[in-house]
Each structure stands twice: as C-alpha cells, then as structure tokens.
Amino acid sequence: MFDISGRIKEGLFGLRIKYLDRETPRRFPAEVQIEPTSKCNLRCPECAHSRDSEPGRHLTAADFNKILDRLPFSIQRVMLSGIGEPLLNPYYFSLVEALLERRIRCRFITNGTLLTPQICEAIIRRPNIEYVVISCDGAEKKTFETFRAGANFETWTEFIRHFANRAKAERPDLRIGMNTVITRQNLCQLGQIVRLAADLGFQNLHFLDPIPVDAFAAENVPSKDELSRLNFKDLARSGLLSGLKVTWSIRRDKAYPRLIPRCLQPWKNVFVRANGDMLPCPANFSTKKLAVMGNIFQEDFKKIWNGSDFREYRRTSLTGTNSLCRVCPFY
C-alpha cells in the first residue's frame, strides 16, 4: 500500500549532472515517506506483509517528531503511509497535526476499510491532508474480498461513497484517488473497476503491476502476453466520459541499457519505517528486509544517505545489477 512515481522526466545529461556524476548525491531527497504503522487489519495475498510473522508497531507522536527533527532539510509534504494500514494507528491524527504545526502537507494510501463517518470527518477537518488514495482490486464482491482478505465489499463501498460525498461538499480541494493492482484474477474486470471508481466519486484511478516481492505474490502477476491484450487508452477514454482520470504504470517491454537511469527513487526519495529503518524505496519491502540502509533513531541521516550501503544501492541500480530492483515493474 504505497507511490513509486520516480520515473525519468529529464534528459540524461541533466540527470547525470544532478544525480549520477558523483559517488554521493548533491541533494537531499525531494520526497519523504514515513510509515505510521507496520500493522494491518487485512491479510491480502499479494502483500508480503500478510506472511510476515513480526507483530509490527505503531509510530507514536513523539517518535514521529523525532524523525522530522532528524531530517537535515525542509520538506513541503510527507507521504504518511507505508506497509501497514495507516488509519489503524490510534495516534494517526496526532501525526497529521504535527505536520500541520510545521506547515507540511500530507497524503496517504489506505485500504479504505476503516473510513467510518467519524474517521471521514477527522480527515476533512485537517486542511493539510491534500490527497487520499484508496486501494481496490476488484469490482465484484468475490474478487474484492479475495484480494482484501478480511474486508466486506458492501461496507467498503458504503464508506467510500460517504467519504467522497462529504469531501465534495466540505473539502473540494481534497483529492481522492483509487489504486488498482492488476492481477490475473481481475484482468477481466478493469472496465468494471473504471465504472465503479466513477460511480463512487473518485477523481483519479491508477492501474499498476503487482510487485513480486516473494514467490506467493508472483503467482498473481499477469504475463506480458496478458498485459499486451489490455487497452488502457480505451479505459482512459471511458473514464473521461464520467469525469474520471485513468492512468497506469505497467512494466516496460524492454529494459533500458546499462548506465541509463531506470528509476530515480534511490536519489530522490527515502522511506522511513515505523521502527526507524530507512529504505531507498517502499516497493522493495519484503519479509527479508534486504534494503535497510540504516536506522534514523540510531544514526545521523546524512551518514545513512551518503553511506556505503546507499551508494552501493544507487550504483547497482544504475548498472542494472540490483537484484531487488530487477523484480520491480517500474524499473
């Protein structure tokens, strides 16, 4: 449950000057994601978190402020979600208010199952919450509840419709988007998902590939042939007729040659987990936790950001030899 949009938007020459010519980056990350909890109320089959035996933890307001204090640069917004379900954290709105006090905007991703009318009002009353992304992987009850194990489709749709209506009435500036992970089981429902998103009042719908973080999750990944038969332009046109913007992030047909940046995540972003672990990207989370670069509660941020582990991660990402990135469809 996370945003990995660090795709290449600049020319290669500009990228080399900004990020790649030196062993250490010239800049601090442009975006920061902080995980408010590593606990979740669902056991979704495509998520490695469902097979993680660790109990998880909630981030307290004191620890959250400690993280913010240890960032040696100013930030304008924070992605306040991670591997767990953010609204499960009883301190969640204390974290949002800590950002508000620092004039920092926030956005988050949720499975939507906890969007009760009370939680909806709490979101609407926080003016620094600018974007809420809600996950949905099926337009029919059976598919939805298979991929949101522990959720109820009827209750979920009721919550979402109420939230969208309240936001439209009280917070027209608050964006509400849907994320759909494409799997072999929902390939035939993408048109229905577009119609569902429009009907529930979403403004955006983003389709994306599943990330095969382990063998179990990999079983749900569609083949290239299955993906090639999908017409995303038609889905986008269908969405526009209902006022819904449809976008997609699907694996590339061919990898870029070596030494051409595939993804800028390790240079432009940092992900801080609820326990303080720093990762270059939330997408490569797995139960093995292979990508931990350091812990912000135990080490200086600059030391981690410019440290040997982070530098090696960037080097192997650039050369196409990073085993964690190679399984990512965005790479």
mmCIF file of N, CA, C and O in Angstrom, residues 134-182:
data_model
loop_
_atom_site.group_PDB
_atom_site.id
_atom_site.type_symbol
_atom_site.label_atom_id
_atom_site.label_comp_id
_atom_site.label_asym_id
_atom_site.label_seq_id
_atom_site.Cartn_x
_atom_site.Cartn_y
_atom_site.Cartn_z
ATOM 1 N N ILE A 134 -7.068 5.283 -2.196
ATOM 2 C CA ILE A 134 -7.739 4.116 -1.632
ATOM 3 C C ILE A 134 -7.535 2.930 -2.565
ATOM 4 O O ILE A 134 -7.727 3.038 -3.782
ATOM 5 N N SER A 135 -7.146 1.797 -1.999
ATOM 6 C CA SER A 135 -6.850 0.612 -2.794
ATOM 7 C C SER A 135 -8.117 -0.190 -3.069
ATOM 8 O O SER A 135 -8.949 -0.382 -2.188
ATOM 9 N N CYS A 136 -8.235 -0.678 -4.299
ATOM 10 C CA CYS A 136 -9.361 -1.528 -4.688
ATOM 11 C C CYS A 136 -8.900 -2.433 -5.825
ATOM 12 O O CYS A 136 -8.463 -1.930 -6.864
ATOM 13 N N ASP A 137 -8.991 -3.738 -5.641
ATOM 14 C CA ASP A 137 -8.501 -4.675 -6.658
ATOM 15 C C ASP A 137 -9.594 -5.540 -7.259
ATOM 16 O O ASP A 137 -9.308 -6.570 -7.877
ATOM 17 N N GLY A 138 -10.847 -5.147 -7.093
ATOM 18 C CA GLY A 138 -11.924 -5.917 -7.697
ATOM 19 C C GLY A 138 -13.226 -5.147 -7.699
ATOM 20 O O GLY A 138 -13.549 -4.439 -6.740
ATOM 21 N N ALA A 139 -13.989 -5.274 -8.801
ATOM 22 C CA ALA A 139 -15.279 -4.587 -8.906
ATOM 23 C C ALA A 139 -16.427 -5.477 -8.466
ATOM 24 O O ALA A 139 -17.566 -5.011 -8.375
ATOM 25 N N GLU A 140 -16.140 -6.739 -8.208
ATOM 26 C CA GLU A 140 -17.151 -7.681 -7.754
ATOM 27 C C GLU A 140 -16.782 -8.182 -6.370
ATOM 28 O O GLU A 140 -15.600 -8.259 -6.007
ATOM 29 N N LYS A 141 -17.780 -8.536 -5.608
ATOM 30 C CA LYS A 141 -17.603 -8.915 -4.209
ATOM 31 C C LYS A 141 -16.545 -10.019 -4.034
ATOM 32 O O LYS A 141 -15.645 -9.894 -3.206
ATOM 33 N N LYS A 142 -16.642 -11.093 -4.810
ATOM 34 C CA LYS A 142 -15.736 -12.227 -4.632
ATOM 35 C C LYS A 142 -14.288 -11.826 -4.875
ATOM 36 O O LYS A 142 -13.399 -12.146 -4.077
ATOM 37 N N THR A 143 -14.045 -11.131 -5.984
ATOM 38 C CA THR A 143 -12.673 -10.719 -6.301
ATOM 39 C C THR A 143 -12.155 -9.717 -5.287
ATOM 40 O O THR A 143 -11.010 -9.824 -4.811
ATOM 41 N N PHE A 144 -12.975 -8.725 -4.958
ATOM 42 C CA PHE A 144 -12.560 -7.717 -3.982
ATOM 43 C C PHE A 144 -12.178 -8.360 -2.659
ATOM 44 O O PHE A 144 -11.108 -8.068 -2.099
ATOM 45 N N GLU A 145 -13.009 -9.232 -2.138
ATOM 46 C CA GLU A 145 -12.764 -9.823 -0.825
ATOM 47 C C GLU A 145 -11.652 -10.862 -0.857
ATOM 48 O O GLU A 145 -11.039 -11.145 0.174
ATOM 49 N N THR A 146 -11.349 -11.415 -2.034
ATOM 50 C CA THR A 146 -10.196 -12.309 -2.164
ATOM 51 C C THR A 146 -8.905 -11.530 -1.988
ATOM 52 O O THR A 146 -7.987 -11.967 -1.284
ATOM 53 N N PHE A 147 -8.835 -10.363 -2.621
ATOM 54 C CA PHE A 147 -7.599 -9.575 -2.573
ATOM 55 C C PHE A 147 -7.580 -8.549 -1.453
ATOM 56 O O PHE A 147 -6.560 -7.891 -1.239
ATOM 57 N N ARG A 148 -8.669 -8.423 -0.723
ATOM 58 C CA ARG A 148 -8.685 -7.632 0.506
ATOM 59 C C ARG A 148 -9.222 -8.537 1.597
ATOM 60 O O ARG A 148 -10.313 -8.335 2.122
ATOM 61 N N ALA A 149 -8.425 -9.561 1.904
ATOM 62 C CA ALA A 149 -8.864 -10.605 2.833
ATOM 63 C C ALA A 149 -9.161 -10.020 4.206
ATOM 64 O O ALA A 149 -8.283 -9.459 4.865
ATOM 65 N N GLY A 150 -10.429 -10.134 4.618
ATOM 66 C CA GLY A 150 -10.868 -9.566 5.882
ATOM 67 C C GLY A 150 -11.790 -8.380 5.699
ATOM 68 O O GLY A 150 -12.361 -7.882 6.672
ATOM 69 N N ALA A 151 -11.966 -7.916 4.453
ATOM 70 C CA ALA A 151 -12.824 -6.772 4.166
ATOM 71 C C ALA A 151 -14.189 -7.247 3.684
ATOM 72 O O ALA A 151 -14.351 -8.380 3.231
ATOM 73 N N ASN A 152 -15.167 -6.360 3.771
ATOM 74 C CA ASN A 152 -16.508 -6.619 3.262
ATOM 75 C C ASN A 152 -16.809 -5.607 2.159
ATOM 76 O O ASN A 152 -16.722 -4.393 2.381
ATOM 77 N N PHE A 153 -17.134 -6.096 0.976
ATOM 78 C CA PHE A 153 -17.301 -5.226 -0.193
ATOM 79 C C PHE A 153 -18.414 -4.207 0.000
ATOM 80 O O PHE A 153 -18.250 -3.021 -0.320
ATOM 81 N N GLU A 154 -19.558 -4.632 0.547
ATOM 82 C CA GLU A 154 -20.689 -3.728 0.714
ATOM 83 C C GLU A 154 -20.375 -2.615 1.710
ATOM 84 O O GLU A 154 -20.679 -1.445 1.474
ATOM 85 N N THR A 155 -19.749 -2.982 2.823
ATOM 86 C CA THR A 155 -19.373 -1.966 3.820
ATOM 87 C C THR A 155 -18.357 -1.003 3.242
ATOM 88 O O THR A 155 -18.446 0.222 3.452
ATOM 89 N N TRP A 156 -17.395 -1.536 2.511
ATOM 90 C CA TRP A 156 -16.344 -0.704 1.903
ATOM 91 C C TRP A 156 -16.953 0.318 0.946
ATOM 92 O O TRP A 156 -16.627 1.510 1.010
ATOM 93 N N THR A 157 -17.834 -0.116 0.055
ATOM 94 C CA THR A 157 -18.435 0.820 -0.905
ATOM 95 C C THR A 157 -19.273 1.884 -0.196
ATOM 96 O O THR A 157 -19.285 3.050 -0.607
ATOM 97 N N GLU A 158 -19.941 1.491 0.884
ATOM 98 C CA GLU A 158 -20.731 2.461 1.651
ATOM 99 C C GLU A 158 -19.831 3.521 2.272
ATOM 100 O O GLU A 158 -20.134 4.720 2.217
ATOM 101 N N PHE A 159 -18.716 3.079 2.871
ATOM 102 C CA PHE A 159 -17.760 4.023 3.463
ATOM 103 C C PHE A 159 -17.204 4.976 2.410
ATOM 104 O O PHE A 159 -17.116 6.198 2.628
ATOM 105 N N ILE A 160 -16.797 4.433 1.254
ATOM 106 C CA ILE A 160 -16.141 5.251 0.235
ATOM 107 C C ILE A 160 -17.118 6.279 -0.337
ATOM 108 O O ILE A 160 -16.776 7.454 -0.528
ATOM 109 N N ARG A 161 -18.338 5.845 -0.611
ATOM 110 C CA ARG A 161 -19.325 6.768 -1.166
ATOM 111 C C ARG A 161 -19.599 7.925 -0.197
ATOM 112 O O ARG A 161 -19.677 9.091 -0.587
ATOM 113 N N HIS A 162 -19.721 7.589 1.089
ATOM 114 C CA HIS A 162 -19.959 8.628 2.098
ATOM 115 C C HIS A 162 -18.774 9.585 2.165
ATOM 116 O O HIS A 162 -18.966 10.817 2.202
ATOM 117 N N PHE A 163 -17.564 9.050 2.158
ATOM 118 C CA PHE A 163 -16.368 9.879 2.242
ATOM 119 C C PHE A 163 -16.272 10.814 1.038
ATOM 120 O O PHE A 163 -16.011 12.019 1.184
ATOM 121 N N ALA A 164 -16.497 10.264 -0.159
ATOM 122 C CA ALA A 164 -16.398 11.083 -1.372
ATOM 123 C C ALA A 164 -17.450 12.198 -1.365
ATOM 124 O O ALA A 164 -17.160 13.345 -1.743
ATOM 125 N N ASN A 165 -18.647 11.883 -0.922
ATOM 126 C CA ASN A 165 -19.700 12.898 -0.880
ATOM 127 C C ASN A 165 -19.392 14.000 0.139
ATOM 128 O O ASN A 165 -19.607 15.190 -0.129
ATOM 129 N N ARG A 166 -18.904 13.598 1.312
ATOM 130 C CA ARG A 166 -18.569 14.584 2.345
ATOM 131 C C ARG A 166 -17.406 15.471 1.888
ATOM 132 O O ARG A 166 -17.419 16.685 2.097
ATOM 133 N N ALA A 167 -16.405 14.852 1.264
ATOM 134 C CA ALA A 167 -15.261 15.631 0.791
ATOM 135 C C ALA A 167 -15.684 16.609 -0.294
ATOM 136 O O ALA A 167 -15.241 17.767 -0.321
ATOM 137 N N LYS A 168 -16.548 16.174 -1.188
ATOM 138 C CA LYS A 168 -17.020 17.055 -2.262
ATOM 139 C C LYS A 168 -17.765 18.252 -1.691
ATOM 140 O O LYS A 168 -17.639 19.381 -2.185
ATOM 141 N N ALA A 169 -18.523 18.022 -0.625
ATOM 142 C CA ALA A 169 -19.320 19.098 -0.028
ATOM 143 C C ALA A 169 -18.486 20.034 0.838
ATOM 144 O O ALA A 169 -18.704 21.254 0.827
ATOM 145 N N GLU A 170 -17.531 19.482 1.603
ATOM 146 C CA GLU A 170 -16.805 20.273 2.600
ATOM 147 C C GLU A 170 -15.359 20.588 2.227
ATOM 148 O O GLU A 170 -14.802 21.575 2.693
ATOM 149 N N ARG A 171 -14.717 19.718 1.418
ATOM 150 C CA ARG A 171 -13.321 19.907 1.077
ATOM 151 C C ARG A 171 -13.095 19.661 -0.412
ATOM 152 O O ARG A 171 -12.482 18.664 -0.811
ATOM 153 N N PRO A 172 -13.597 20.553 -1.261
ATOM 154 C CA PRO A 172 -13.422 20.326 -2.707
ATOM 155 C C PRO A 172 -11.959 20.312 -3.133
ATOM 156 O O PRO A 172 -11.647 19.841 -4.232
ATOM 157 N N ASP A 173 -11.065 20.809 -2.286
ATOM 158 C CA ASP A 173 -9.639 20.783 -2.598
ATOM 159 C C ASP A 173 -9.001 19.431 -2.290
ATOM 160 O O ASP A 173 -7.864 19.173 -2.697
ATOM 161 N N LEU A 174 -9.692 18.563 -1.572
ATOM 162 C CA LEU A 174 -9.158 17.262 -1.180
ATOM 163 C C LEU A 174 -9.321 16.274 -2.328
ATOM 164 O O LEU A 174 -10.433 15.950 -2.729
ATOM 165 N N ARG A 175 -8.217 15.789 -2.858
ATOM 166 C CA ARG A 175 -8.263 14.825 -3.956
ATOM 167 C C ARG A 175 -8.439 13.409 -3.406
ATOM 168 O O ARG A 175 -7.852 13.046 -2.389
ATOM 169 N N ILE A 176 -9.229 12.612 -4.104
ATOM 170 C CA ILE A 176 -9.452 11.219 -3.717
ATOM 171 C C ILE A 176 -9.186 10.342 -4.933
ATOM 172 O O ILE A 176 -9.828 10.508 -5.980
ATOM 173 N N GLY A 177 -8.233 9.435 -4.819
ATOM 174 C CA GLY A 177 -7.867 8.570 -5.932
ATOM 175 C C GLY A 177 -7.960 7.106 -5.563
ATOM 176 O O GLY A 177 -7.943 6.738 -4.386
ATOM 177 N N MET A 178 -8.067 6.257 -6.576
ATOM 178 C CA MET A 178 -8.087 4.812 -6.386
ATOM 179 C C MET A 178 -6.851 4.195 -7.036
ATOM 180 O O MET A 178 -6.458 4.600 -8.127
ATOM 181 N N ASN A 179 -6.247 3.229 -6.349
ATOM 182 C CA ASN A 179 -5.169 2.424 -6.910
ATOM 183 C C ASN A 179 -5.667 1.004 -7.117
ATOM 184 O O ASN A 179 -6.274 0.420 -6.213
ATOM 185 N N THR A 180 -5.418 0.448 -8.281
ATOM 186 C CA THR A 180 -5.782 -0.942 -8.562
ATOM 187 C C THR A 180 -4.567 -1.703 -9.052
ATOM 188 O O THR A 180 -3.949 -1.320 -10.058
ATOM 189 N N VAL A 181 -4.208 -2.750 -8.321
ATOM 190 C CA VAL A 181 -3.130 -3.635 -8.733
ATOM 191 C C VAL A 181 -3.711 -4.671 -9.697
ATOM 192 O O VAL A 181 -4.668 -5.374 -9.369
ATOM 193 N N ILE A 182 -3.149 -4.750 -10.878
ATOM 194 C CA ILE A 182 -3.656 -5.673 -11.887
ATOM 195 C C ILE A 182 -3.128 -7.082 -11.609
ATOM 196 O O ILE A 182 -1.919 -7.297 -11.481
#
